mmCIF file of C-alpha atoms in Angstrom:
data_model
loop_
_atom_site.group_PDB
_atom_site.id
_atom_site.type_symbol
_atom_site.label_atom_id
_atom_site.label_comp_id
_atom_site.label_asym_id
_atom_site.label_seq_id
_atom_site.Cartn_x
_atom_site.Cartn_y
_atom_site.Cartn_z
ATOM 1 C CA UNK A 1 34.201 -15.621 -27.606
ATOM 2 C CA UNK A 2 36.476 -12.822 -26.418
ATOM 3 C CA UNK A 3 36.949 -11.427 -23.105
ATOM 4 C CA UNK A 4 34.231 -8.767 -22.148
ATOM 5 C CA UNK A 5 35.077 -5.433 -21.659
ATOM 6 C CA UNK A 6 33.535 -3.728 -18.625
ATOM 7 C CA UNK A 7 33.347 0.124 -18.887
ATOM 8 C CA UNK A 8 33.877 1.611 -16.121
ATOM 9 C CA UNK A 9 30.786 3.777 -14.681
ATOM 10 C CA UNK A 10 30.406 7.002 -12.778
ATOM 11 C CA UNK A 11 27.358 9.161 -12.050
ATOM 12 C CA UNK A 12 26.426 12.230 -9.766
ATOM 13 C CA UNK A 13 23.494 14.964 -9.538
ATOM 14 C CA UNK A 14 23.163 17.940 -7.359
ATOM 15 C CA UNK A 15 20.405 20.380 -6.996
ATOM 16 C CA UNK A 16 20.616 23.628 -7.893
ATOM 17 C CA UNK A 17 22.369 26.374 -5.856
ATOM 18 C CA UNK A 18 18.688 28.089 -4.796
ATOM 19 C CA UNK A 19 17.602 24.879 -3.736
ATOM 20 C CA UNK A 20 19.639 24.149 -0.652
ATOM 21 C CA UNK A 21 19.597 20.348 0.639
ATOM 22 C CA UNK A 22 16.255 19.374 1.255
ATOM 23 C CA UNK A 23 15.559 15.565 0.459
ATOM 24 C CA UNK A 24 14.022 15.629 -2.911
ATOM 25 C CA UNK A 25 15.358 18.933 -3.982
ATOM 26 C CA UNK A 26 17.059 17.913 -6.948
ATOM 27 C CA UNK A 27 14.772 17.400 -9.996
ATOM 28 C CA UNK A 28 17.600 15.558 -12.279
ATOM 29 C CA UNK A 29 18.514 11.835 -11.767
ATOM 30 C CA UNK A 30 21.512 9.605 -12.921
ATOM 31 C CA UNK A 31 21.998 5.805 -12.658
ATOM 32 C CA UNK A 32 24.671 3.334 -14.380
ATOM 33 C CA UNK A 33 24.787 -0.797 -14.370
ATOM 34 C CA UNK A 34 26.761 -2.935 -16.233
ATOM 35 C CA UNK A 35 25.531 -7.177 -16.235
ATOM 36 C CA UNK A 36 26.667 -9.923 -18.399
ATOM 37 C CA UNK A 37 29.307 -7.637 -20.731
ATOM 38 C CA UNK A 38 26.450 -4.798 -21.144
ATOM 39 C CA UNK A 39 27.057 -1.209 -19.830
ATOM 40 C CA UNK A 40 24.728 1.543 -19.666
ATOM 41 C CA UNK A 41 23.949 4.930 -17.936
ATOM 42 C CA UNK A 42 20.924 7.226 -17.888
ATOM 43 C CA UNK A 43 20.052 10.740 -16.911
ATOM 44 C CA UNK A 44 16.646 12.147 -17.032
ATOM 45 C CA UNK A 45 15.860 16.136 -15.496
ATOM 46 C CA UNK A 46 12.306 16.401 -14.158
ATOM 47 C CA UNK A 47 10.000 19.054 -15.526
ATOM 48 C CA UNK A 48 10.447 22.396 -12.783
ATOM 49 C CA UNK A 49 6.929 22.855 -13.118
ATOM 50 C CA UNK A 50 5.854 19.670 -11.915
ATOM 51 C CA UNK A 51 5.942 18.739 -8.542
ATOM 52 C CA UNK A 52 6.493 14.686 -8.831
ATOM 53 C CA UNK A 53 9.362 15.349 -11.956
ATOM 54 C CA UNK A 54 11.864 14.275 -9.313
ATOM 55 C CA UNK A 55 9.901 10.569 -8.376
ATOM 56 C CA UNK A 56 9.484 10.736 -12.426
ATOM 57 C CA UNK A 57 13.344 11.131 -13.019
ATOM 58 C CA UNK A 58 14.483 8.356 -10.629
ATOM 59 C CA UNK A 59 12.130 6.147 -11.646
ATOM 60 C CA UNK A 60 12.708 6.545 -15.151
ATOM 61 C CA UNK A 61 16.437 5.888 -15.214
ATOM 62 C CA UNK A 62 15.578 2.472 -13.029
ATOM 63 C CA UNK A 63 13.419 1.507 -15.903
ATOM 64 C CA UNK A 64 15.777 2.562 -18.732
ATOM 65 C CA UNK A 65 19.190 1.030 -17.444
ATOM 66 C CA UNK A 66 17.358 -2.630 -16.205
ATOM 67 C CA UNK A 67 15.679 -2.359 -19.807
ATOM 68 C CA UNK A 68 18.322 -1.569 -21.526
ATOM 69 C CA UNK A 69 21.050 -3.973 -20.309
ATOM 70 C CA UNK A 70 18.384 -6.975 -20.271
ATOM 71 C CA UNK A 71 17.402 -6.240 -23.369
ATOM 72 C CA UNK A 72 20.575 -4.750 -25.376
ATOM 73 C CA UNK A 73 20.932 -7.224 -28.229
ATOM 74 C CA UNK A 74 17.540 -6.871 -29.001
ATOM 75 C CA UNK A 75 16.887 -3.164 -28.886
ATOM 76 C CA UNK A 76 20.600 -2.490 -31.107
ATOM 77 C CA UNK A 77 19.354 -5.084 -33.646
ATOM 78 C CA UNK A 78 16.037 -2.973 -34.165
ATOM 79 C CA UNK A 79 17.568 -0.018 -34.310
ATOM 80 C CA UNK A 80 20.734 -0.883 -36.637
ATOM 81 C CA UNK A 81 18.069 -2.657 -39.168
ATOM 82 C CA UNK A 82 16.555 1.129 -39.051
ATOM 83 C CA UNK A 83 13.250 -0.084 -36.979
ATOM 84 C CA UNK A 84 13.083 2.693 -34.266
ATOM 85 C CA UNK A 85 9.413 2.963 -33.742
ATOM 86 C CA UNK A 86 9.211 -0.588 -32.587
ATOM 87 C CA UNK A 87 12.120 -0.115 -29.778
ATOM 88 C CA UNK A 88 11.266 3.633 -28.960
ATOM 89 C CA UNK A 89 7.415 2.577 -27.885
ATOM 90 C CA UNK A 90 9.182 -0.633 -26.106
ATOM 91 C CA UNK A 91 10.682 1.999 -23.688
ATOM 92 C CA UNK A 92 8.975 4.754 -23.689
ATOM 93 C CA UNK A 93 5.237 2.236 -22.766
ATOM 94 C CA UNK A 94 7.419 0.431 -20.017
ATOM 95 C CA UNK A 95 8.296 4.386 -18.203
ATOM 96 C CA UNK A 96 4.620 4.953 -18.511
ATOM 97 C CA UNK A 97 3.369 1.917 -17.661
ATOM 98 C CA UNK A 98 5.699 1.916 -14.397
ATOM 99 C CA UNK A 99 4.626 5.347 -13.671
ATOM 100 C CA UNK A 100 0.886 5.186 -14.615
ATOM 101 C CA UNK A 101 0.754 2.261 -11.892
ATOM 102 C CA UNK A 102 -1.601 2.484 -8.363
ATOM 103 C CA UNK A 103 0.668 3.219 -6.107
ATOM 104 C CA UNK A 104 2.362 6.573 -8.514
ATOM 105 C CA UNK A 105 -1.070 7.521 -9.401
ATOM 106 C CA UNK A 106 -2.494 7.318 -5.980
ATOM 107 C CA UNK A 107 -0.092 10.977 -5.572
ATOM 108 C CA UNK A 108 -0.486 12.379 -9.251
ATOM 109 C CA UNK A 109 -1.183 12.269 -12.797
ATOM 110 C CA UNK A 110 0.946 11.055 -14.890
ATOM 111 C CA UNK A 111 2.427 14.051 -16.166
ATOM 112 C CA UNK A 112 2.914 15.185 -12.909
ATOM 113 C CA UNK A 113 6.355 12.342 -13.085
ATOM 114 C CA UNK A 114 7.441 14.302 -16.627
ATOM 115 C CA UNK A 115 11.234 14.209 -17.169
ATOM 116 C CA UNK A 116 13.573 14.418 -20.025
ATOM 117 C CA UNK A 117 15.500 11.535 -20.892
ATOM 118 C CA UNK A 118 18.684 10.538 -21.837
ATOM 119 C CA UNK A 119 21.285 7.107 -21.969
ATOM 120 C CA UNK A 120 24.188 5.033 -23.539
ATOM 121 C CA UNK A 121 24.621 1.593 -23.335
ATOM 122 C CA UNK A 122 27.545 -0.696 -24.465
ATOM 123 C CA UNK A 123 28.506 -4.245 -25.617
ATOM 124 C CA UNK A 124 31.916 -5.094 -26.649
ATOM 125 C CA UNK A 125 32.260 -2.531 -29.867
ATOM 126 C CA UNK A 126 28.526 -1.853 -30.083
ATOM 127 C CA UNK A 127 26.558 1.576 -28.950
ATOM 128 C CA UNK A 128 23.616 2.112 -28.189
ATOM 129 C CA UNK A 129 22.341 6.037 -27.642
ATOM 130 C CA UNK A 130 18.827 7.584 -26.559
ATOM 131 C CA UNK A 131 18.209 10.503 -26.363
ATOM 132 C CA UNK A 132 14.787 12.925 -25.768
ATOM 133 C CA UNK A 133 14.659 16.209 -25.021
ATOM 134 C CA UNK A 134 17.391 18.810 -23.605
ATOM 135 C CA UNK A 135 20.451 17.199 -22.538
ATOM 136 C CA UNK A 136 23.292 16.675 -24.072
ATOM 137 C CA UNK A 137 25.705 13.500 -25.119
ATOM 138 C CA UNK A 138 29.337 14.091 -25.471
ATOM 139 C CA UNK A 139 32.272 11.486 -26.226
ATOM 140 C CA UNK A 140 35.714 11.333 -26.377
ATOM 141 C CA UNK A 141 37.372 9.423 -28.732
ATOM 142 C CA UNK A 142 41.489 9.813 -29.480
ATOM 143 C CA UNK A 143 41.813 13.083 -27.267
ATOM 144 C CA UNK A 144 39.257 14.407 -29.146
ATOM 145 C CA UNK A 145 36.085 15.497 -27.383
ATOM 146 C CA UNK A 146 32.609 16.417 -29.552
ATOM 147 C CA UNK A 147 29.158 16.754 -28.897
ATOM 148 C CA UNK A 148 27.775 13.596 -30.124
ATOM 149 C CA UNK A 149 24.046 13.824 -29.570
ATOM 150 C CA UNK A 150 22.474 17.820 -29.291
ATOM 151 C CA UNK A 151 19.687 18.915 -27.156
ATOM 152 C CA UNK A 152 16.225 19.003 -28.660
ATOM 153 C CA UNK A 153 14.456 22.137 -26.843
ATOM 154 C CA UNK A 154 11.642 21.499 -29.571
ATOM 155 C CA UNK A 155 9.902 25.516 -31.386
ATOM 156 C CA UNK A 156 11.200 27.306 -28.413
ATOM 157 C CA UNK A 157 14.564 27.173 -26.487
ATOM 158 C CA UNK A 158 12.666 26.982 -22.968
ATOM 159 C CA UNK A 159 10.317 23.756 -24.259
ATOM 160 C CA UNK A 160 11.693 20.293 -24.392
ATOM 161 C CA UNK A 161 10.334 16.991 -24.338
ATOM 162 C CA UNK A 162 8.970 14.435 -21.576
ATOM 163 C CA UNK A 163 8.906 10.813 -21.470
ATOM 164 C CA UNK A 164 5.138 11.288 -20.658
ATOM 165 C CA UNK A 165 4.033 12.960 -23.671
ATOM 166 C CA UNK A 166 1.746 11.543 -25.733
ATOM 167 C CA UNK A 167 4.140 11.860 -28.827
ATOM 168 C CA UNK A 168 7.158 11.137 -27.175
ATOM 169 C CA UNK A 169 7.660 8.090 -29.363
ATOM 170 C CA UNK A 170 8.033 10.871 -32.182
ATOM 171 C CA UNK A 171 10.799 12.846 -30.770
ATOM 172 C CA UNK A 172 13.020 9.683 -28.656
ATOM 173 C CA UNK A 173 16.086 9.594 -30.531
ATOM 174 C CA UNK A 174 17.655 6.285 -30.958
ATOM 175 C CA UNK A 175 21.002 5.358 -32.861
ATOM 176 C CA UNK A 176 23.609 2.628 -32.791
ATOM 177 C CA UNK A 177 26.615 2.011 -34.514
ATOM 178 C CA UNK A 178 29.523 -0.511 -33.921
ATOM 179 C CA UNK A 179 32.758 1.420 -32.500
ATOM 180 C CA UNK A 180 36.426 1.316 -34.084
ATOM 181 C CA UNK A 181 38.235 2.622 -31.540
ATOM 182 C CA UNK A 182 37.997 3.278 -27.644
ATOM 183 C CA UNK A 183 35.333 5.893 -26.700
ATOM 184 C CA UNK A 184 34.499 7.147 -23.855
ATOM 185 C CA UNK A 185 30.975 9.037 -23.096
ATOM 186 C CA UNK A 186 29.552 11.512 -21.124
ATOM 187 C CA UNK A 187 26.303 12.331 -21.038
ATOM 188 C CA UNK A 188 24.863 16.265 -19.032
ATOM 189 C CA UNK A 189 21.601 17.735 -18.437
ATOM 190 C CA UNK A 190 21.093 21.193 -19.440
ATOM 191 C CA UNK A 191 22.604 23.008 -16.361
ATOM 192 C CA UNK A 192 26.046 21.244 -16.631
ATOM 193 C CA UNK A 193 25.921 21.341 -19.874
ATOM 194 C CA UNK A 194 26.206 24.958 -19.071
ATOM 195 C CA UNK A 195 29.827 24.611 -18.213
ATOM 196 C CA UNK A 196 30.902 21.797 -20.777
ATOM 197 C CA UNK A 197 30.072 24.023 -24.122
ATOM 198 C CA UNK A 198 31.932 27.376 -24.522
ATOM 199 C CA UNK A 199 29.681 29.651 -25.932
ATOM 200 C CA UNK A 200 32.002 31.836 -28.323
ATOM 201 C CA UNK A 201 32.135 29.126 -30.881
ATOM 202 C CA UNK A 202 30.406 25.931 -28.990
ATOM 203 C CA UNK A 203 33.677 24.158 -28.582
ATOM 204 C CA UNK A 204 33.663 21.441 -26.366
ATOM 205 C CA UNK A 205 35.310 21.989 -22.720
ATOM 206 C CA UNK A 206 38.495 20.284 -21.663
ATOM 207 C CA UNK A 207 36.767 19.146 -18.589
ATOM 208 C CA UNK A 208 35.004 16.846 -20.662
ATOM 209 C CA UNK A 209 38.299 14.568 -21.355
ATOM 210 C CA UNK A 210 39.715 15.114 -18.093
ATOM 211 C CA UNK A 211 36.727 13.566 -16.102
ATOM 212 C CA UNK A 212 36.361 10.879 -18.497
ATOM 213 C CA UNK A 213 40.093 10.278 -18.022
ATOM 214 C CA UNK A 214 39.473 9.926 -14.796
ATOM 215 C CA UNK A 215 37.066 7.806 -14.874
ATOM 216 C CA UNK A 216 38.707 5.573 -16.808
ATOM 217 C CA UNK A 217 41.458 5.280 -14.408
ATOM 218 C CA UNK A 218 40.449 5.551 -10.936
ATOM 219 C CA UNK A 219 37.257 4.200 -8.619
ATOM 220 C CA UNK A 220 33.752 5.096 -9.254
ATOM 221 C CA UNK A 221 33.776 5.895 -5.629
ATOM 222 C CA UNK A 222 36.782 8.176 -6.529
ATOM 223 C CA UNK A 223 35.035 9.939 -9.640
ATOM 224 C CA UNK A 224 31.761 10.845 -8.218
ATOM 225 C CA UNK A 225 33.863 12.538 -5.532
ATOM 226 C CA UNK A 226 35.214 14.354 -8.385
ATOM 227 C CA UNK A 227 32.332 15.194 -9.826
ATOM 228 C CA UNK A 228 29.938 15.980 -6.549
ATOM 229 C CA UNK A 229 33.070 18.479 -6.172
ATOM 230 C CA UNK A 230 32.946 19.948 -9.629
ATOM 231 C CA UNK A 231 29.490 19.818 -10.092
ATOM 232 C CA UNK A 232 28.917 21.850 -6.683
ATOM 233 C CA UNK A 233 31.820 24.565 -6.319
ATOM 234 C CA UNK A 234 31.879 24.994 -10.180
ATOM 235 C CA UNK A 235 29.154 24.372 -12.523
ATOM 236 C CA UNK A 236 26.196 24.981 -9.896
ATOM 237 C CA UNK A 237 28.352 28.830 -9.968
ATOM 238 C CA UNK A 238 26.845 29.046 -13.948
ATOM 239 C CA UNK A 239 23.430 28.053 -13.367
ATOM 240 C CA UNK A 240 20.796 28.033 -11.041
ATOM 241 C CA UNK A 241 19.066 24.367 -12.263
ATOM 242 C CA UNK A 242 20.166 21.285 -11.845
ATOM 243 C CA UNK A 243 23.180 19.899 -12.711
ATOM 244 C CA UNK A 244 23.931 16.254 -13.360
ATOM 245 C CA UNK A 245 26.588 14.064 -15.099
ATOM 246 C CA UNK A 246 26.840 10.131 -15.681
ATOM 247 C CA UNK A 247 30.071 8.895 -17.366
ATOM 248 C CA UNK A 248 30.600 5.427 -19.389
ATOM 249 C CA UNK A 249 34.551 5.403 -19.891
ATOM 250 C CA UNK A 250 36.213 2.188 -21.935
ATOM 251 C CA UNK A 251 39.341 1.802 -19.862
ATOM 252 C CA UNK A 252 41.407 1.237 -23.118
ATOM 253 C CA UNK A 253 41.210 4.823 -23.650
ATOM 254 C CA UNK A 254 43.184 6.133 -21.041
ATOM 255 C CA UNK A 255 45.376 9.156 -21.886
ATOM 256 C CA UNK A 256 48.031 11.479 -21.042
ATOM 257 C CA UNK A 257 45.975 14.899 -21.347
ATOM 258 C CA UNK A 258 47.724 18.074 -19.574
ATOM 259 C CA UNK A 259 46.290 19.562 -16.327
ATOM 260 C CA UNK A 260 42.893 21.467 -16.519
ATOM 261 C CA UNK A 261 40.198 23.305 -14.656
ATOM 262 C CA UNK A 262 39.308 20.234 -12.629
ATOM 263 C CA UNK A 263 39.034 19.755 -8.882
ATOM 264 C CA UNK A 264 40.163 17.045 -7.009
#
């Protein structure tokens, strides 16, 4: 067996500029763990109208990443053999479950946790995506950065999807595929997504390869510096929601990209 690859992980979420810095404020939630050769990251955005989304959020990325790396091979074998139903109700009935328990329910309903949810997870050349509801998965691969999953803001562009829905099952997202070169990914809720899509022609932002080059090559204490500073003096300018990022770099991919709109 070969050597393991660790990605290297980074993650950060601020609240929205309205919001100031009241514990709780912020409604979106990231997370990243890598175990045993296994990488992943989540982000979930809690519902603004409901007034546990931000328990819901944290929560739900606990759930997802411990899932998800314990339970990797498993969930990529379903999926790859086209079985999604099977792996989707897997995670989707543990977020519930977790949520739906005494000591959540003694504060709310269940919907009152709703969140949006999104994560990657690696082994060796294998990748693993999820994805429900309105944020957005980007990669960069070669240089080259694309959009790699799209939000799904269901009829209307202000609805979306929550992991607490009854038919959230039917719009969770899963894919997998086995990589053939280095890739590095990114993954944005809908407010920094704000700043990582230019809207003349929806071309990817150059910010997108510069913070996954960093991340690639320096701490994760060092990157979510990075990004808490990006993510506050620049994209909270663009938006007034939440704005969170969580970054899965393969170190192999480091590159020589030119200076950009990035602070340090």
């Amino acid at each position: 067996m070969g050597q393991r690859l660790s990605r290297r992980l980074a993650f950060y979420a601020v609240a929205g500029r309205n919001k100031g810095n009241a514990r709780g404020a912020c409604q979106d939630a990231v997370l990243g763990k890598s175990l045993h050769g296994v990488s992943c990251i989540a982000l979930a955005d809690g519902a603004g109208s409901r007034r546990l989304s931000g328990t819901g959020a944290r929560r739900t990325v606990k759930i997802v990443v411990d899932l998800v790396v314990d339970n990797f091979s498993q969930i990529f074998e379903q999926v790859s053999q086209g079985d999604v139903t099977t792996p989707s109700r897997f995670v989707l009935n543990s977020i519930t479950k977790e949520l739906g328990a005494e000591r959540f329910a003694r504060r709310g309903c269940l919907e009152d946790y709703a969140c949006t949810l999104i994560f990657a997870a690696t082994e060796q050349n294998q990748l693993l995506l999820g994805h429900l509801g309105d944020g957005m998965a980007l990669s960069v691969e070669n240089g080259v950065s694309e959009v790699l999953s799209w939000p799904d803001n269901g009829e209307f562009t202000n609805e979306t999807y929550f992991v607490t829905a009854n038919d959230a099952v039917e719009h969770l997202r899963l894919s997998s595929e086995f990589l053939e070169v280095p890739r590095s990914i990114m993954l944005a809720s809908d407010g920094a997504a704000v700043s990582l899509l230019r809207r003349s022609d929806r071309k990817v932002a150059p910010a997108v390869a510069k913070l996954c080059e960093w991340a690639t090559s320096r701490s994760r204490k060092e990157t979510n510096s990075v990004l808490k500073t990006n993510l506050k003096d620049m994209f909270c300018k663009k938006t007034i929601d939440d704005c969170s990022i969580a970054i899965m770099a393969d170190p192999r991919a480091h590159m020589s990209l030119e200076d950009t709109e990035i602070s340090h």
